[in-house]
Tab-separated table of C-alpha atoms and ligand atoms in Angstrom:
chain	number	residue	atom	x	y	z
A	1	UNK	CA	115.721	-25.211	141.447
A	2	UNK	CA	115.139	-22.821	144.439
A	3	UNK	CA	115.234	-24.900	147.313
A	4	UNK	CA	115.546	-22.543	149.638
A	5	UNK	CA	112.034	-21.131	148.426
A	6	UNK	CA	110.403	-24.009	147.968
A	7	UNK	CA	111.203	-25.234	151.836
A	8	UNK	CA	108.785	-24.291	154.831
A	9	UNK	CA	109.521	-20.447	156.256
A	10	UNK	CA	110.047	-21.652	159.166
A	11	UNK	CA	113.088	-24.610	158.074
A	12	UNK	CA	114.368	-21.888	156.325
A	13	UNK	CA	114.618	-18.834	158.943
A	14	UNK	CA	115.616	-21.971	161.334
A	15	UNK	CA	119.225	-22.498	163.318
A	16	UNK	CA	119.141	-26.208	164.098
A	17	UNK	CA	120.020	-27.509	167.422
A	18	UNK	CA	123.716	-27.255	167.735
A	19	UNK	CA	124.204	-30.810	168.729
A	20	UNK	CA	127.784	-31.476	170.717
A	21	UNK	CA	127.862	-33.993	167.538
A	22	UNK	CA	126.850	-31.338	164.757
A	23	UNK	CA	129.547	-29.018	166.664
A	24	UNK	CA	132.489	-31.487	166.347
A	25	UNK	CA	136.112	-31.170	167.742
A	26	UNK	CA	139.251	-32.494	167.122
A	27	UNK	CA	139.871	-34.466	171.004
A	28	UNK	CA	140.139	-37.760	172.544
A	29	UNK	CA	138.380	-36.313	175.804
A	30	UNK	CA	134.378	-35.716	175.273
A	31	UNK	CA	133.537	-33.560	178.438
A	32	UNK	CA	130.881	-31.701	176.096
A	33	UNK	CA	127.484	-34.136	175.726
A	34	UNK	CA	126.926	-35.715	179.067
A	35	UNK	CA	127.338	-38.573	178.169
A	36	UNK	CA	128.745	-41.616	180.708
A	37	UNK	CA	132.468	-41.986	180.233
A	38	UNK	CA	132.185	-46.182	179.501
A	39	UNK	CA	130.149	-48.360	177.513
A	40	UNK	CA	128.543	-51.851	178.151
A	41	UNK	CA	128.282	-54.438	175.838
A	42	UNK	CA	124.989	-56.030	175.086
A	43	UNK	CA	124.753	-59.101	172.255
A	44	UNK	CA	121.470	-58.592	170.010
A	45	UNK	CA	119.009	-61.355	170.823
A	46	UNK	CA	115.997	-60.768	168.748
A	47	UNK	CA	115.245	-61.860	164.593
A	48	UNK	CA	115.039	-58.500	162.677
A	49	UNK	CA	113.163	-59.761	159.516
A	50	UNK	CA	109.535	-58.681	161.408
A	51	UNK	CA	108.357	-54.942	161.938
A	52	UNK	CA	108.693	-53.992	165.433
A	53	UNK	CA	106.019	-53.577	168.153
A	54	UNK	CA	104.961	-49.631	168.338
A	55	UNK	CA	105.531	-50.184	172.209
A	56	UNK	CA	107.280	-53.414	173.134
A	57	UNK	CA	105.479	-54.636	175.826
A	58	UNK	CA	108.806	-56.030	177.563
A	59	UNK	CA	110.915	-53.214	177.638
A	60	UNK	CA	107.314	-50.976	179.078
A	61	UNK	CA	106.913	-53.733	181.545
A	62	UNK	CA	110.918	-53.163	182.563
A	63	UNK	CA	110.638	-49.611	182.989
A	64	UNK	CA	107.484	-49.502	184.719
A	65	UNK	CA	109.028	-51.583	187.200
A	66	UNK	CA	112.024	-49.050	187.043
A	67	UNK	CA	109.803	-46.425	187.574
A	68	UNK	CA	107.286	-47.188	189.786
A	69	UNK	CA	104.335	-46.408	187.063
A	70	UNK	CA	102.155	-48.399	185.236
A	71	UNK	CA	102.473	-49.483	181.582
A	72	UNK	CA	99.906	-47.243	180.539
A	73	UNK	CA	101.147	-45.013	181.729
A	74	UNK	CA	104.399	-45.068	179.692
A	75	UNK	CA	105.421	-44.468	176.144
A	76	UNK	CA	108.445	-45.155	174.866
A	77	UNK	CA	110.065	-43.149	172.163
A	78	UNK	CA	113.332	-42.466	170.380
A	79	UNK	CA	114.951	-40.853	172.970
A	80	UNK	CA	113.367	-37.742	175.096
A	81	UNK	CA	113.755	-35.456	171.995
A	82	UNK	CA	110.923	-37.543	170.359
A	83	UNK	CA	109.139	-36.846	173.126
A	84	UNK	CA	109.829	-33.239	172.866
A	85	UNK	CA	108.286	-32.998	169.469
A	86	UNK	CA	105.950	-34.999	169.825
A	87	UNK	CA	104.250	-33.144	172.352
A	88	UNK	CA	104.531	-30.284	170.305
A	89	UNK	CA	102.996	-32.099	167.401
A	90	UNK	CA	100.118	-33.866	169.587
A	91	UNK	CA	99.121	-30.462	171.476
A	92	UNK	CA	100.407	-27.432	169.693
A	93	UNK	CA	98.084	-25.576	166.596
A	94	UNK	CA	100.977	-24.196	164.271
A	95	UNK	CA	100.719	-20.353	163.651
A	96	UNK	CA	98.018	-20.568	166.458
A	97	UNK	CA	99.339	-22.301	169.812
A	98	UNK	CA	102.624	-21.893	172.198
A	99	UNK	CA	104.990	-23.376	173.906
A	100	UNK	CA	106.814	-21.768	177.421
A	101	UNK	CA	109.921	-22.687	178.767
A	102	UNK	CA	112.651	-21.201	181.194
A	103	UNK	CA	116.222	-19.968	179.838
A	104	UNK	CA	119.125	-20.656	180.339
A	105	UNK	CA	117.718	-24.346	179.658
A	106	UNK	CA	117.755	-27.165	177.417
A	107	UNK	CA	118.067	-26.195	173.962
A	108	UNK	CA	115.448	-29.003	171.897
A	109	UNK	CA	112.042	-27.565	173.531
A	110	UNK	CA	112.874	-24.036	171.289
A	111	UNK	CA	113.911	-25.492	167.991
A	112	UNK	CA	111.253	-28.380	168.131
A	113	UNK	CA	108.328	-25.639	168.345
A	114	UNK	CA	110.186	-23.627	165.610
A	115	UNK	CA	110.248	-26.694	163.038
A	116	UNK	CA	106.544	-26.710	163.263
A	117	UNK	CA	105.558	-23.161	163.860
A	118	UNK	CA	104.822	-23.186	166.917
A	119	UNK	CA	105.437	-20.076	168.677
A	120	UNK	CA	108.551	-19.539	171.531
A	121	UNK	CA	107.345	-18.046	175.232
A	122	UNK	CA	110.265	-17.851	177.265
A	123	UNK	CA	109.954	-16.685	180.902
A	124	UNK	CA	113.473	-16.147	181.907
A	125	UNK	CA	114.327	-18.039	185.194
A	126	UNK	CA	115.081	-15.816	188.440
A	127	UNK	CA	118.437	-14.805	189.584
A	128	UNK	CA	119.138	-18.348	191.198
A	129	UNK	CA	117.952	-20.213	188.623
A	130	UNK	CA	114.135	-21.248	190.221
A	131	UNK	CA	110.649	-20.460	188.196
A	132	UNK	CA	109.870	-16.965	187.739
A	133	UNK	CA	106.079	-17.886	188.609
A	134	UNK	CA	104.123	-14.198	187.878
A	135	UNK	CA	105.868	-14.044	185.179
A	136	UNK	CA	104.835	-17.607	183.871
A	137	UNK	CA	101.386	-16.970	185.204
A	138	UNK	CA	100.760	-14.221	183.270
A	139	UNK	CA	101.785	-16.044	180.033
A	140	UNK	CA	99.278	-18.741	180.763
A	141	UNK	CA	96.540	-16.727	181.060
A	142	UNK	CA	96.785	-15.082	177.527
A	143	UNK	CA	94.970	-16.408	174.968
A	144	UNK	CA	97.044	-15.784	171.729
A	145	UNK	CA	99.238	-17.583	171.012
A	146	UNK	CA	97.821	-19.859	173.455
A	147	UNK	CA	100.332	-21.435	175.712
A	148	UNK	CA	99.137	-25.403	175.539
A	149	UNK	CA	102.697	-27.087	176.972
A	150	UNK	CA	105.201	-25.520	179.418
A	151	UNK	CA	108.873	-27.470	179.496
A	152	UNK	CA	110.635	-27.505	182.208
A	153	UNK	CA	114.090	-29.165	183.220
A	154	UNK	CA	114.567	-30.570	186.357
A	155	UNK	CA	117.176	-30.802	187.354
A	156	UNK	CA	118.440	-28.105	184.682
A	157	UNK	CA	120.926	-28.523	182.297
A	158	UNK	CA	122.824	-26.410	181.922
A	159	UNK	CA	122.928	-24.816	185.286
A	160	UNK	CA	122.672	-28.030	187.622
A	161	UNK	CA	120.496	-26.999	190.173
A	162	UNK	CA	117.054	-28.457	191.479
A	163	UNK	CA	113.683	-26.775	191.096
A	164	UNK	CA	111.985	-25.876	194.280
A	165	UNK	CA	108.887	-28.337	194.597
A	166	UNK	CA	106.988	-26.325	195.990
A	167	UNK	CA	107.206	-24.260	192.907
A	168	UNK	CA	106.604	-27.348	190.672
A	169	UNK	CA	103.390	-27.746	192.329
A	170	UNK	CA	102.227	-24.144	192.059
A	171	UNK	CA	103.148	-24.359	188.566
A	172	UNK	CA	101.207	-27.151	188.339
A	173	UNK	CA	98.024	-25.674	189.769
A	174	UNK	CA	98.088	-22.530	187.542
A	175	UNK	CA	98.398	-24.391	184.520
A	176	UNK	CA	95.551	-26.916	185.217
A	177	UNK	CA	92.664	-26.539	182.634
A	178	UNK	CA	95.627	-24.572	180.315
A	179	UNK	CA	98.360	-26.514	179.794
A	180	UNK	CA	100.664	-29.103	180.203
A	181	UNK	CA	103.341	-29.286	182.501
A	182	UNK	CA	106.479	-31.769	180.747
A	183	UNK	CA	109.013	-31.410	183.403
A	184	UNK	CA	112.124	-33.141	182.163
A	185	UNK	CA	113.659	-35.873	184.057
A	186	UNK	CA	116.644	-36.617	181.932
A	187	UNK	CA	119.115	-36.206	184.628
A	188	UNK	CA	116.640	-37.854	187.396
A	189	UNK	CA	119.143	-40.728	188.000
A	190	UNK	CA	121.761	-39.132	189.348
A	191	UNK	CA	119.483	-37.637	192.173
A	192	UNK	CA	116.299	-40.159	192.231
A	193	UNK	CA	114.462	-38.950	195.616
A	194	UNK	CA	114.281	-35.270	193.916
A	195	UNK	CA	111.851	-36.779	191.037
A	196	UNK	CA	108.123	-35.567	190.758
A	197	UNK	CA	107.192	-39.202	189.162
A	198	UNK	CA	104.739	-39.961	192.673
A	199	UNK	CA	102.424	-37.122	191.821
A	200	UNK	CA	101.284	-38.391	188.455
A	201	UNK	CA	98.061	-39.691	189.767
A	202	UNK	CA	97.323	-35.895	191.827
A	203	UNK	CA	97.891	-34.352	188.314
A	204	UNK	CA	96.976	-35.480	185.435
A	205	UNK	CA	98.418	-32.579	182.966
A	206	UNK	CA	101.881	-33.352	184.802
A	207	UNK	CA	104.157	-35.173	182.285
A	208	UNK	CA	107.812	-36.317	182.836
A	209	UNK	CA	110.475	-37.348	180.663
A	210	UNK	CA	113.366	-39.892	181.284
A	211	UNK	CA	115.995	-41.407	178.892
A	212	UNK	CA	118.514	-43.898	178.888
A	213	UNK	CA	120.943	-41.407	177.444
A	214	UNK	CA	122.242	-40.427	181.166
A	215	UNK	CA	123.073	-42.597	184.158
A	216	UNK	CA	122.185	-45.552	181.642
A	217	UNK	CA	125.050	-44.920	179.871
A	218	UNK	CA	123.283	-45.596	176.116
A	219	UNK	CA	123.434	-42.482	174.557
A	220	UNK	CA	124.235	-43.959	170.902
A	221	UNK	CA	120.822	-46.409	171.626
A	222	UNK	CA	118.527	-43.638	171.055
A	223	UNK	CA	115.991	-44.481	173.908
A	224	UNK	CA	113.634	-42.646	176.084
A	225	UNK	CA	110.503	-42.374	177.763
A	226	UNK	CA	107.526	-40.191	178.868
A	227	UNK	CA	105.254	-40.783	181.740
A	228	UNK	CA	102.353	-39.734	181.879
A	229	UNK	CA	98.018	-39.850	182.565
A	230	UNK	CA	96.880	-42.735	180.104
A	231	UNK	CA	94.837	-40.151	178.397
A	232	UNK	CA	97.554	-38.024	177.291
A	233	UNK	CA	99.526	-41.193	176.262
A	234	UNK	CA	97.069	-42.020	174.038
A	235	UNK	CA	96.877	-38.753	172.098
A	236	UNK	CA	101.033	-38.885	171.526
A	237	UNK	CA	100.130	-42.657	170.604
A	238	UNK	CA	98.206	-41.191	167.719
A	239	UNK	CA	100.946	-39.222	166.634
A	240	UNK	CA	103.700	-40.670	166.753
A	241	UNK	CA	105.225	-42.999	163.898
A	242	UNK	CA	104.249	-46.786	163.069
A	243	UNK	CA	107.524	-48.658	164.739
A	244	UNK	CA	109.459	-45.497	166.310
A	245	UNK	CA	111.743	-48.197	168.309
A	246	UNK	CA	113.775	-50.160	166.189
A	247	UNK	CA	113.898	-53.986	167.501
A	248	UNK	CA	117.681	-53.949	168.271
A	249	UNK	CA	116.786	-51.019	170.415
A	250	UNK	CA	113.860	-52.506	171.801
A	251	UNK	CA	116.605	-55.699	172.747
A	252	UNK	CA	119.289	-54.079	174.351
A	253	UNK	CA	116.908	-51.427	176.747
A	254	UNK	CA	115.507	-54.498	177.749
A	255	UNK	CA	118.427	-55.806	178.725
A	256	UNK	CA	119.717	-53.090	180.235
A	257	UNK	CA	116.380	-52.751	182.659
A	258	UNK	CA	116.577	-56.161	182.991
A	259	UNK	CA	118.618	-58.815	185.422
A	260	UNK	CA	121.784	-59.979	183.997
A	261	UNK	CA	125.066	-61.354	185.172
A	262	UNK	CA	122.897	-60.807	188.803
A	263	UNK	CA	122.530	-57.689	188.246
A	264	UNK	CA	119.601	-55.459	187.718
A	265	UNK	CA	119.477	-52.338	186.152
A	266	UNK	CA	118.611	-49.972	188.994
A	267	UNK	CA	121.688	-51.839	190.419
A	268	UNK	CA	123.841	-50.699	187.248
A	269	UNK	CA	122.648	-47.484	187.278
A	270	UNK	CA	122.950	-47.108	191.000
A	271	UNK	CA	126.810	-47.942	190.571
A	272	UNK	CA	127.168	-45.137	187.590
A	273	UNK	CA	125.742	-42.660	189.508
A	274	UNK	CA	127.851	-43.592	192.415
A	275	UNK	CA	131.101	-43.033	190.104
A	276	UNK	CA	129.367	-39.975	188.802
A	277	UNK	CA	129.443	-38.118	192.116
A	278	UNK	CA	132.255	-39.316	193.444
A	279	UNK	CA	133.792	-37.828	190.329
A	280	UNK	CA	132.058	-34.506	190.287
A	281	UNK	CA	132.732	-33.727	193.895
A	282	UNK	CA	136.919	-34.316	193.113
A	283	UNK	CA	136.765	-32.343	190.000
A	284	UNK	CA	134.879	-29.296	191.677
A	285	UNK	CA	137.256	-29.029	194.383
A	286	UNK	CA	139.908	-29.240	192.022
A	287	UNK	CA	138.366	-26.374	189.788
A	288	UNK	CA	137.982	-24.002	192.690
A	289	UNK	CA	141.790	-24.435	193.207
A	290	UNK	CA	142.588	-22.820	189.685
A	291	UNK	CA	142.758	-19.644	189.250
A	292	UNK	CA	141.297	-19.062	185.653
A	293	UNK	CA	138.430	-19.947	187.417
A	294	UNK	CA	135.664	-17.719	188.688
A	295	UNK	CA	133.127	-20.238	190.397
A	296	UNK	CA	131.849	-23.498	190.006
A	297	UNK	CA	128.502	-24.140	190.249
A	298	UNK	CA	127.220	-26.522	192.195
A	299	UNK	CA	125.237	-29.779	189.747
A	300	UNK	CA	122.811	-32.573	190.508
A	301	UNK	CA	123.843	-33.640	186.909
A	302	UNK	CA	126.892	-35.399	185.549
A	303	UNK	CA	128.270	-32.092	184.679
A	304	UNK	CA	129.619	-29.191	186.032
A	305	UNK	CA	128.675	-25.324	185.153
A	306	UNK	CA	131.799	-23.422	185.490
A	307	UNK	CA	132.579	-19.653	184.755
A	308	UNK	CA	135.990	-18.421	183.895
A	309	UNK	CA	137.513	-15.207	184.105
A	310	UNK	CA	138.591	-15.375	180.179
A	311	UNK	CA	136.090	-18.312	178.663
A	312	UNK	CA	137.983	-17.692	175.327
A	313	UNK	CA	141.038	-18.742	176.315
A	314	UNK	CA	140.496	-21.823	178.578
A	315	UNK	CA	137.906	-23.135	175.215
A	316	UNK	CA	141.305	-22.896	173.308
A	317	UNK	CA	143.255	-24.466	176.032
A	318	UNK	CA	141.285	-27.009	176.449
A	319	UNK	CA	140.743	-27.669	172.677
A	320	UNK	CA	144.752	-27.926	171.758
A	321	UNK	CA	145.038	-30.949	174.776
A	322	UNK	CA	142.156	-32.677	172.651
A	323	UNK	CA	139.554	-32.311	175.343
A	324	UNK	CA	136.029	-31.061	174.473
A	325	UNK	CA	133.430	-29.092	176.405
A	326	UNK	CA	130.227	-27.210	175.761
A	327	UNK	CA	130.480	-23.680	175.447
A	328	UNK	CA	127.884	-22.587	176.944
A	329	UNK	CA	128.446	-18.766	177.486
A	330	UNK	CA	125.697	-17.183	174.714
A	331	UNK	CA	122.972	-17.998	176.988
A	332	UNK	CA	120.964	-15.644	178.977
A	333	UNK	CA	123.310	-15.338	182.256
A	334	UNK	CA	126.075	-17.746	181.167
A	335	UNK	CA	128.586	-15.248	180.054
A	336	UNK	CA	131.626	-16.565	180.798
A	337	UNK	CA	130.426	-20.226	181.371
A	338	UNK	CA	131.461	-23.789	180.207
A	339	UNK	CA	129.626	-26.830	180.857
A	340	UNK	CA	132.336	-29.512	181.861
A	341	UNK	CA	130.989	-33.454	181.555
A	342	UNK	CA	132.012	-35.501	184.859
A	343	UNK	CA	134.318	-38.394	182.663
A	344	UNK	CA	136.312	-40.782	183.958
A	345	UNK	CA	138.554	-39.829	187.102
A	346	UNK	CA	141.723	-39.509	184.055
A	347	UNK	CA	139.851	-37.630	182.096
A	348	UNK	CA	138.932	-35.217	184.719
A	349	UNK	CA	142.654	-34.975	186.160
A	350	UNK	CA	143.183	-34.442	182.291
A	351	UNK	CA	141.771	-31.364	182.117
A	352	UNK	CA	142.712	-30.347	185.448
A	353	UNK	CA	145.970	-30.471	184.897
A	354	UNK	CA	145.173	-27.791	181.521
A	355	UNK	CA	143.335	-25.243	183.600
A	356	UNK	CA	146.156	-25.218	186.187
A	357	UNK	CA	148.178	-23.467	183.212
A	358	UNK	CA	145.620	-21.546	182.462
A	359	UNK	CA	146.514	-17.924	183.961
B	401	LIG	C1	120.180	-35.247	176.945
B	401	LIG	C2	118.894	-34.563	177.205
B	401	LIG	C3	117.706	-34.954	176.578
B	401	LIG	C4	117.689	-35.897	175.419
B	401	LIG	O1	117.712	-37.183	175.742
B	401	LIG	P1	117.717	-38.281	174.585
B	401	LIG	O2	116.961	-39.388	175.223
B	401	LIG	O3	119.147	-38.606	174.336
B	401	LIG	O4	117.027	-37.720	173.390
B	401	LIG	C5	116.521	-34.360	176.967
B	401	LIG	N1	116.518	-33.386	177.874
B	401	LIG	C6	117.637	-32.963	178.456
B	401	LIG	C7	117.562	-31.881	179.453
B	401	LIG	C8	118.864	-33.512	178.124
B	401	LIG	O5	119.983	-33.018	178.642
C-alpha cells in the first residue's frame, strides 16, 4: 500500500515542527526548550472514571483571576499550540484563506497553517526585530489568499525583545474588519506590565495566548490558554474537541493557580521569574566575557539569543559536555545564533565554563 499517496499533499510535502523533543540529544543539561529548570510536585485529587468538563469551570475561574479577564472570556486548551491550530481551523478556508506572521519567530504558527492548507504570509520583521507595518499592511489588504489571522510573538522567541506598543496598536487598527490579531503571550510572565491583556475590551479582534509551559514551570502538563472577545471564544468552542483537557490536567493547573502551602500562584510564579532574571542577567555578563562569542542579545524571556563567531563548533562543544541548546542559526537573520535556556545557576556556570574553552 502507497501511503505516501494515499496521505493529504500537504502531510506529505510537510517538515514537522522540529520539536527540542523530536530533535533529541545525548545531555544531562536541557538549555534548548525553555523550559523552567525545577519541577513541583502536585498529588492528583480528582476520580478519573467520568469524562471531563470541555472547560472546567475551576481552573477558568483561577486564571481569570490570574489574568484579570473574565471567564468568558477564556478558553482553555492543550497548551498554546492548540490554540494555534485551532485558530487556524476556526477562521482559516483551506486552499482559500491565510495566515501572516513575522520571521525569525515561533515556529508552530507556519506548520499549523501547512497541516491544513492554509497558506504562509510572512512579512519579515525590520532590522531590530519590530513589525515591518507597510509591509504587513499591504498583505492585509489583498484579497487572495485572504489574510484572516496575523500571529505575532510578544515578547519574541527567539530573539527576546519586546514589540513596540505603539505598533501593536497600529497593527491592530489596520487589521480591524480583516483579521485577527493573536499576539502570543507565552513568555508574558517573565515581564507582566509589557502584556496587551487590558485592551481586550478596546479590540475585539485582539486575541492573546498564555501557557503554563513558561514561568509556571509545567511544561510536561500540556496547558494553555487564549483570551479573548466572548464571540470569538465561542467560534474556537465549536471547534475544538469534546474534553481537550484531561481531568488530571484540569487538577493540577488548578492547583497550581490556586493557594496552597500559603501560597498563591502569582506568588509562585513571581518567585520563578525572580530566579529567572537573576539568572539571565549573570549568564549574559558571563557570555560577553568569552571570546567565541560575538554578542548577546538582550531577552525578556527565559532565554538568551547569542551569536558566535563559529556556531558549529561551540553546538559541538557544548554537545560533548552533555548540555543542549537550540540551534537556531537557519532562520532569517540568525546566522550564527544559538538560543541558550536560563537553567539553574549550575547549569548556567556549566556551560560557561565550556564556552570559556571555546577559542
Ligand atoms: C512554548 C511556546 C508556545 C507553546 O506553549 P505550550 O503551551 O507549551 O503549547 C507557544 N508560543 C511560543 C512563542 C512558545 O515559545
Amino acid at each position: 500500500m502507497n501511503f505516501q499517496e494515499l496521505a493529504r499533499d500537504c502531510v506529505r510535502a510537510l517538515t514537522p515542527y522540529q520539536s527540542a523533543r523530536r530533535i533529541g540529544g545525548y545531555g544531562d543539561v536541557w538549555l534548548n526548550a525553555n523550559e523552567f529548570p525545577r519541577a513541583e510536585s502536585y498529588s492528583l485529587t480528582q476520580p478519573l472514571n467520568r469524562y471531563p468538563e470541555c472547560q472546567p469551570p475551576a481552573l477558568l475561574a483561577a486564571y481569570a483571576a490570574y489574568a484579570g479577564v473574565r471567564a468568558e472570556q477564556l478558553l482553555v486548551s492543550r497548551g498554546a499550540d492548540e490554540s494555534i491550530e485551532l485558530l487556524i481551523r476556526a477562521f482559516c478556508e483551506p486552499g482559500k484563506d491565510a495566515i501572516l506572521y513575522c520571521p525569525p519567530t515561533y515556529g508552530m504558527y507556519g506548520v499549523s497553517a501547512e497541516t491544513f492548507g492554509v497558506t504562509r504570509r510572512t512579512v519579515l520583521s525590520t532590522k531590530d526585530w519590530q513589525l515591518d507595518l507597510p509591509a504587513i499592511e499591504a498583505a492585509l489588504g489583498e484579497t487572495a489568499p485572504k489574510v484572516k489571522v496575523v500571529y505575532v510573538c510578544h515578547p519574541n522567541n527567539p530573539t527576546g525583545n519586546l514589540l513596540d506598543h505603539d505598533d501593536l496598536r497600529r497593527l491592530l487598527r489596520m487589521a480591524e474588519d480583516k483579521a485577527l490579531v493573536v499576539i502570543d503571550e507565552a513568555y508574558i510572565d517573565f515581564c507582566p506590565d509589557m502584556s496587551t491583556a487590558s485592551w481586550l475590551s478596546s479590540f475585539p479582534h485582539l486575541v492573546i495566548l498564555r501557557t503554563l509551559s513558561k514561568a509556571f514551570a509545567l511544561a510536561g502538563l500540556r496547558c494553555g490558554f487564549t483570551m479573548a472577545y466572548p464571540e470569538v471564544i465561542q467560534l474556537l468552542l465549536k471547534a475544538i474537541t469534546p474534553y481537550p483537557i484531561p481531568a488530571p490536567v484540569a487538577d493540577i493547573a488548578t492547583q497550581a493557580l490556586s493557594d496552597k502551602y500559603g501560597e498563591n500562584g502569582l506568588q509562585r510564579v513571581k518567585r520563578n521569574v525572580a530566579e529567572v532574571i537573576n539568572n539571565r542577567r549573570w549568564l549574559q555578563q558571563a557570555l560577553s566575557q568569552c571570546s567565541c562569542v560575538d554578542r548577546v542579545f538582550p531577552s525578556e524571556g527565559n532565554w538568551l539569543l547569542v551569536r558566535f563567531s563559529d556556531v558549529a563548533r561551540v553546538f559541538r562543544a557544548l554537545g560533548e559536555q552533555g548540555i543542549v541548546v537550540r540551534d537556531q542559526s537557519k532562520q532569517p537573520g540568525l546566522a550564527g545564533c544559538l538560543r541558550i535556556t536560563i537553567g539553574t545557576r549550575e547549569e548556567c556556570e556549566r556551560a560557561v565554563q565550556v564556552l570559556k574553552e571555546v577559542q
